[in-house]
Coordinates of C-alpha atoms in Angstrom, one line a residue:
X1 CA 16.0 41.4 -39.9
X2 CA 13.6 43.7 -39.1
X3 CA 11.2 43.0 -35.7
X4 CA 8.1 41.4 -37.3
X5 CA 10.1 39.6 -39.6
X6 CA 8.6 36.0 -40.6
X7 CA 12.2 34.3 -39.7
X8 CA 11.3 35.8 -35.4
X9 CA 7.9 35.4 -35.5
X10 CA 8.3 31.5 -36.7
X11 CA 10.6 31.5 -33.7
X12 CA 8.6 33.4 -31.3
X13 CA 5.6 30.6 -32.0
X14 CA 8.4 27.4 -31.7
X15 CA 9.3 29.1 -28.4
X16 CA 6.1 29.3 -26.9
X17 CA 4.9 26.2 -28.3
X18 CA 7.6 24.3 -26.2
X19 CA 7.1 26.3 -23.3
X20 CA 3.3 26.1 -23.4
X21 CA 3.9 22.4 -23.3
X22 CA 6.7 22.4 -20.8
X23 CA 4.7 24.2 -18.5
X24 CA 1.5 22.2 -18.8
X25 CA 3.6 19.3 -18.3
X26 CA 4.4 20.8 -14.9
X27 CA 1.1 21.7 -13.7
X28 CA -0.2 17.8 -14.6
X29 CA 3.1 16.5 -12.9
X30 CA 2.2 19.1 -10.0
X31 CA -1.4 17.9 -9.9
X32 CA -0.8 14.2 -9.7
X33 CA 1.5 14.3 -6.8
X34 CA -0.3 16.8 -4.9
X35 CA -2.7 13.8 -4.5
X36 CA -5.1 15.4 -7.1
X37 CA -8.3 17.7 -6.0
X38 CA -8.6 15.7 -2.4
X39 CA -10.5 18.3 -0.8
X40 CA -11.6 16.6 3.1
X41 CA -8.6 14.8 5.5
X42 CA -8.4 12.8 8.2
X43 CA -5.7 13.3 11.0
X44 CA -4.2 10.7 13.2
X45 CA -1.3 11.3 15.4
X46 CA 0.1 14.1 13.7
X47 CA -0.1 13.1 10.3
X48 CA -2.6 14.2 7.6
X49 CA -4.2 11.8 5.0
X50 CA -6.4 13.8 2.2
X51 CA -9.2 11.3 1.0
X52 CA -12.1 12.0 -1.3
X53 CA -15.4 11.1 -1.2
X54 CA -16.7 7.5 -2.4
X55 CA -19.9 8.0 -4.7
X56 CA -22.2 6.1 -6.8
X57 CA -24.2 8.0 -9.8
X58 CA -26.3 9.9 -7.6
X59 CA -27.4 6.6 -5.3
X60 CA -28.8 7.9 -1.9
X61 CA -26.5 6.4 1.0
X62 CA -29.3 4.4 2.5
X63 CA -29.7 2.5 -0.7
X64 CA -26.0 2.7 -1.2
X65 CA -25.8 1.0 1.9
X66 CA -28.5 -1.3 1.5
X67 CA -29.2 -2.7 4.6
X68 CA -31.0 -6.0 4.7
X69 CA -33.1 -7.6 7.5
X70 CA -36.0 -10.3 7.4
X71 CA -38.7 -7.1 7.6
X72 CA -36.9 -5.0 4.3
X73 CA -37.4 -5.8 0.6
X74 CA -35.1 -7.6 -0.2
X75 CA -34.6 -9.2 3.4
X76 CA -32.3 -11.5 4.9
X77 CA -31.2 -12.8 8.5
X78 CA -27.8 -11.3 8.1
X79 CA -28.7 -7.9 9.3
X80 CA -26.0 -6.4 7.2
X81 CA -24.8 -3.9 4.6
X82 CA -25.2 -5.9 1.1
X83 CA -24.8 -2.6 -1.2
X84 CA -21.0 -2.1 0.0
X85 CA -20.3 -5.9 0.3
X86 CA -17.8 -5.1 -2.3
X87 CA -15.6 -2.9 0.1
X88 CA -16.2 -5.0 3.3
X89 CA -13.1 -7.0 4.4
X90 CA -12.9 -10.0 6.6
X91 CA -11.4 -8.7 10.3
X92 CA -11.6 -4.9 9.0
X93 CA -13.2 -1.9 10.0
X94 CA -13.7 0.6 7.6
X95 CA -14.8 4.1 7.1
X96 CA -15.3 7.2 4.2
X97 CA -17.3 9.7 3.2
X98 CA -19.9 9.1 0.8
X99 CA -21.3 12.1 -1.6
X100 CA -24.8 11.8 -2.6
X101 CA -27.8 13.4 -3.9
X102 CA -29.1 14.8 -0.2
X103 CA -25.1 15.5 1.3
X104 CA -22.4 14.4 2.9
X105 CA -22.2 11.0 4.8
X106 CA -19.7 9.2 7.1
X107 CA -19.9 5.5 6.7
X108 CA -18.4 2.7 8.9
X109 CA -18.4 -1.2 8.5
X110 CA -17.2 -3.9 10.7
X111 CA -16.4 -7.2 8.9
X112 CA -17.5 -9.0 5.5
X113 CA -20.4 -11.1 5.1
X114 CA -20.2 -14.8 5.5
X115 CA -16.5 -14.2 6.2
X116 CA -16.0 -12.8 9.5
X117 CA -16.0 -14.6 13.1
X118 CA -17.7 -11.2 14.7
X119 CA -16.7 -8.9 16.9
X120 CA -17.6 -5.7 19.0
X121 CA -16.8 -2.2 18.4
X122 CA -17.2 1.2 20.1
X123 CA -16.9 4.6 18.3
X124 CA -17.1 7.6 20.9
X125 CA -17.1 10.4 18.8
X126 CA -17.5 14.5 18.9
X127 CA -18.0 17.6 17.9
X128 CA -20.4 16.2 14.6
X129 CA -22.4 18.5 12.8
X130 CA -25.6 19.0 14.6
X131 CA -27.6 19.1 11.6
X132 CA -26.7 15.5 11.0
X133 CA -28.3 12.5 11.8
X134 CA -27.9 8.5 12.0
X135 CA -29.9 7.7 8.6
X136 CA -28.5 3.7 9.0
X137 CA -28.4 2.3 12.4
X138 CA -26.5 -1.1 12.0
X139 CA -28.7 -2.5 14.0
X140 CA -31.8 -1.3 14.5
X141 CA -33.9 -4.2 15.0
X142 CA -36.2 -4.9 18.1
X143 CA -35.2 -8.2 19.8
X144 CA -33.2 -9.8 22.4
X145 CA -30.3 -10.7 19.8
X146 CA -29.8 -7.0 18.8
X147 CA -27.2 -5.6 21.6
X148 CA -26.4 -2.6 19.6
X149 CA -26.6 0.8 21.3
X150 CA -26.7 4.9 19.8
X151 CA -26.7 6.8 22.2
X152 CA -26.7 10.6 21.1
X153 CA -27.0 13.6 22.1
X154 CA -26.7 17.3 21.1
X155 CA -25.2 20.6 23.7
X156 CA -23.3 23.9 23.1
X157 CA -19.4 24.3 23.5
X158 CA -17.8 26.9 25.3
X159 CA -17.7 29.4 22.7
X160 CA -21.9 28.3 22.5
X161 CA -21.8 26.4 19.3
X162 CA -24.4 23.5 19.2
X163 CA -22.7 20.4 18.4
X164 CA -23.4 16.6 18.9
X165 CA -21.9 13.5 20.0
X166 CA -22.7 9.6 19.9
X167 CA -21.8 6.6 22.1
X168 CA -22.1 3.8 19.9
X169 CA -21.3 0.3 20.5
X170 CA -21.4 -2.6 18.4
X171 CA -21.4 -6.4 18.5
X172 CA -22.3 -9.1 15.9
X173 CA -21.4 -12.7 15.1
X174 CA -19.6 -15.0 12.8
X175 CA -21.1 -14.5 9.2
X176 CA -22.6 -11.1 9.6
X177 CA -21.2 -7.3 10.0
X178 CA -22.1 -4.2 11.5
X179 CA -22.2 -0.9 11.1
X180 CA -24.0 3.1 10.5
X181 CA -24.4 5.8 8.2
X182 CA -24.6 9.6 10.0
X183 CA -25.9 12.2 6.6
X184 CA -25.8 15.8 6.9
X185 CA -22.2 16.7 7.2
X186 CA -22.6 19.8 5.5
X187 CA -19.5 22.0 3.9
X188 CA -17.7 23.0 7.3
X189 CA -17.0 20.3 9.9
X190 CA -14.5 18.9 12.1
X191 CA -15.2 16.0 14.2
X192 CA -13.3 13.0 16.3
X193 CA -13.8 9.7 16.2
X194 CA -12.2 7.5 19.3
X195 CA -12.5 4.1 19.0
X196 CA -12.1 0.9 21.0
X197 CA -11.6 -2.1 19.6
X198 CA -12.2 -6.0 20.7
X199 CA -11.6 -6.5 24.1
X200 CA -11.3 -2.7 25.0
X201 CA -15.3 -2.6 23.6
X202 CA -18.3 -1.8 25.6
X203 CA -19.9 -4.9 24.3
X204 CA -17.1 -7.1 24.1
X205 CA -17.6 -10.9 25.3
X206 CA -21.6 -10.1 25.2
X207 CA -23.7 -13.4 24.9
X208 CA -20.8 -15.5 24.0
X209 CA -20.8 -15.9 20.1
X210 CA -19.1 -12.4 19.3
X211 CA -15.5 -14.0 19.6
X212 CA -14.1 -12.8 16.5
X213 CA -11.3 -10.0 16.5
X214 CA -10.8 -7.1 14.3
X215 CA -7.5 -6.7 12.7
X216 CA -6.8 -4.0 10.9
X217 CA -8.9 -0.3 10.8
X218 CA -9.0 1.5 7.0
X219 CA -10.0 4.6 4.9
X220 CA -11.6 4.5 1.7
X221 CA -10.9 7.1 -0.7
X222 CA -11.6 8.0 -4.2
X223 CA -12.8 5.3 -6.6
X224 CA -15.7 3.3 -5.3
X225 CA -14.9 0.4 -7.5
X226 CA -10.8 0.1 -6.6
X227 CA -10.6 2.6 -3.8
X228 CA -7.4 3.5 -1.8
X229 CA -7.2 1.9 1.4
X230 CA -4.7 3.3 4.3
X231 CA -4.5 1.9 7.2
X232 CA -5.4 3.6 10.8
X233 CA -3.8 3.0 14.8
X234 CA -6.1 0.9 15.9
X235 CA -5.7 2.7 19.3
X236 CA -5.6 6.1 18.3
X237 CA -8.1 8.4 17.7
X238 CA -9.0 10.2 14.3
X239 CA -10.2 13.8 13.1
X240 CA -11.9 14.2 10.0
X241 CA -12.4 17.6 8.6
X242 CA -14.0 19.7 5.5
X243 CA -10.4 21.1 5.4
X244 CA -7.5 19.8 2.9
X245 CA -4.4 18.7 4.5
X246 CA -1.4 21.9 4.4
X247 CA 1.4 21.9 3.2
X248 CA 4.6 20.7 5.1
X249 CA 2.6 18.5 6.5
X250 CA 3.6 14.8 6.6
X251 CA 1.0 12.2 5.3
X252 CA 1.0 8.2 6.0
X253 CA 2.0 5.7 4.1
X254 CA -1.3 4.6 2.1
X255 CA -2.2 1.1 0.8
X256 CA -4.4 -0.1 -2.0
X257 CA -5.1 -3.9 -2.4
X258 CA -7.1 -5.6 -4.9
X259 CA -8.9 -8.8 -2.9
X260 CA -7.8 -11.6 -4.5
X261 CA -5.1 -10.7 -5.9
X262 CA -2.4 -10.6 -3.6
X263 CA -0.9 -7.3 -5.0
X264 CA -0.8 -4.1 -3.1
X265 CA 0.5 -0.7 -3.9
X266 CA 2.4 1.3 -1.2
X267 CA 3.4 4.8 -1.1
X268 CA 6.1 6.1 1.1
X269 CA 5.7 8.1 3.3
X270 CA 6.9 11.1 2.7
X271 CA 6.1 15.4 3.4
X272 CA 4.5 17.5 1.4
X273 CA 5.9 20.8 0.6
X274 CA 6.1 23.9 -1.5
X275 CA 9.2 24.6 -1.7
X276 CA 11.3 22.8 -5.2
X277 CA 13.7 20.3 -4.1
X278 CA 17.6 21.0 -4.4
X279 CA 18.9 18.8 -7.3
X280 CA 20.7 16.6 -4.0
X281 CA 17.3 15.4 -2.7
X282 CA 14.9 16.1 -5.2
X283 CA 14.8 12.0 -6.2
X284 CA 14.1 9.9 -9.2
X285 CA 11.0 12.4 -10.0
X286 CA 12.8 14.9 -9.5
X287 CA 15.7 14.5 -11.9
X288 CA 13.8 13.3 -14.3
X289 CA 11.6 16.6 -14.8
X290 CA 15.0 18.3 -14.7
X291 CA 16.6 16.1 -17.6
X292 CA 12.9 17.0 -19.6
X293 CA 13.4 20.6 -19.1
X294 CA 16.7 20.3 -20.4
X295 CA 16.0 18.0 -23.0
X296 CA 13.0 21.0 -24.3
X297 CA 15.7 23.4 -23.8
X298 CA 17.7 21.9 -26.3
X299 CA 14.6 21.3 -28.6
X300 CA 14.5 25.1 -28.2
X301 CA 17.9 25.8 -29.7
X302 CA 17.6 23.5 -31.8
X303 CA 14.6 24.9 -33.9
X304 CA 15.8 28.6 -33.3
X305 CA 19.1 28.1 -34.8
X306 CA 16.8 26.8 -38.0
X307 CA 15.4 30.0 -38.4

């Protein structure tokens, strides 16, 4: 046969055909366990969690948020978050990122509406982006009953970058929730939150009705309808950063619950790496893609020897 015979070119395409798909199989299988397109993390005690930004076609945070009192339209007496009543969970602080139309936001809740028993919170946190600001202050109202405090403030490091930092303390009682919304994280940012929880808050105790006890601390990721939760040390502090997690680095075990019903998803904990696993550890994943390659492999031969 000579070279550009119809019997090898017929074979050449089968060939590539099969390998085109074999290796776009890979890529997708690479893809989905790499955690997808997760471009921001957050760090806690040496492990690495990437997490995406929550986001709602093109809603600004503060309406996102949607932050009710008896002076806003529409009002109430809760003083609380109503647009993200959806992701609030009784005895649970939680936090994400939130992408819209003017930047990057870090949002933080304490406690569900009309569920709750209250609590008290303090977030210490540093190095934010100075260009940022508190665009929700949960609360903000003037009266005796508001205890809330932000206390920020802005200076230059050593190296004579201007950064910020903010004290703030929260309390609230049974029914209602808490919480803030700082905009304007920008594209390149690394900054700590250390938090204190319950007893070990500033305004813990304060006017005896903020009895209840926070539980558990989370971060939302991805989906802003179903996202994934994964649960934080509550006594440890966290770095979030406009950086991806690397590789070899080890990531926590991540939890995603639908309320209501009883079901949750855990991944195991496990370290991400770049190097292919041996065919002694690579696991159930792994021997499967390796029976699929072989299993195209003899597709291969099997169409060639037609030809």
């Amino acid at each position: 046969m000579t070279e550009n015979s119809p019997t090898i070119n017929r074979r050449r395409f089968v060939q590539a055909t099969v390998a085109s798909t074999a290796i776009l199989g890979g890529v997708s299988s690479a893809n989905a366990q790499s955690g997808g397109n997760a471009q921001f993390s957050i760090e806690q005690d040496g492990k690495c969690i990437p997490i995406e930004p929550l986001s709602m076609s093109g809603l600004p945070v503060e309406e996102f948020y949607d932050y009710r009192t008896p002076d806003t339209d529409p009002s109430s007496y809760k003083y609380a978050s109503f647009g993200t009543e959806n992701l609030q969970r009784k005895d649970t602080s939680i936090l994400f990122l939130y992408k819209g139309p003017k930047g990057l936001s870090l949002v933080m809740i304490h406690d569900k509406i009309d569920a709750g028993k209250g609590g008290a919170v303090t977030f210490r946190m540093t190095s934010l982006p100075v260009k940022g600001k508190f665009v929700v202050k949960d609360d903000s109202y003037d009266a005796s009953t508001n205890r809330d405090t932000f206390d920020y403030s802005k200076h230059r490091n050593w190296n004579g970058k201007e950064t910020a930092s903010a004290n703030v303390s929260w309390t609230w009682q049974e029914g209602r929730s808490d919480g803030a919304v700082y905009r304007g994280l920008g594209n390149d940012f690394k900054f700590t939150i250390h938090p204190q929880f319950n007893k070990q808050a500033v305004l813990a105790g304060e006017g005896g009705v903020y009895d209840g006890k926070i539980k558990k601390w989370e971060v939302l990721s991805g989906d802003v309808s179903n996202p994934t939760r994964t649960k934080l040390n509550m006594n440890k502090a966290v770095t979030i950063s406009s950086k991806p997690c690397q590789s070899e680095t080890t990531t926590q075990t991540t939890q995603q619950t639908t309320e209501g019903s009883g079901q949750t998803t855990t991944s195991t904990e496990g370290t991400t790496t770049t190097t292919p696993p041996s065919n002694e550890s690579q696991g159930f994943f792994g021997k499967l893609w390796s029976g699929f390659i072989s299993l195209i492999e003899g597709v291969v031969n099997f169409f060639t020897s037609l030809f």
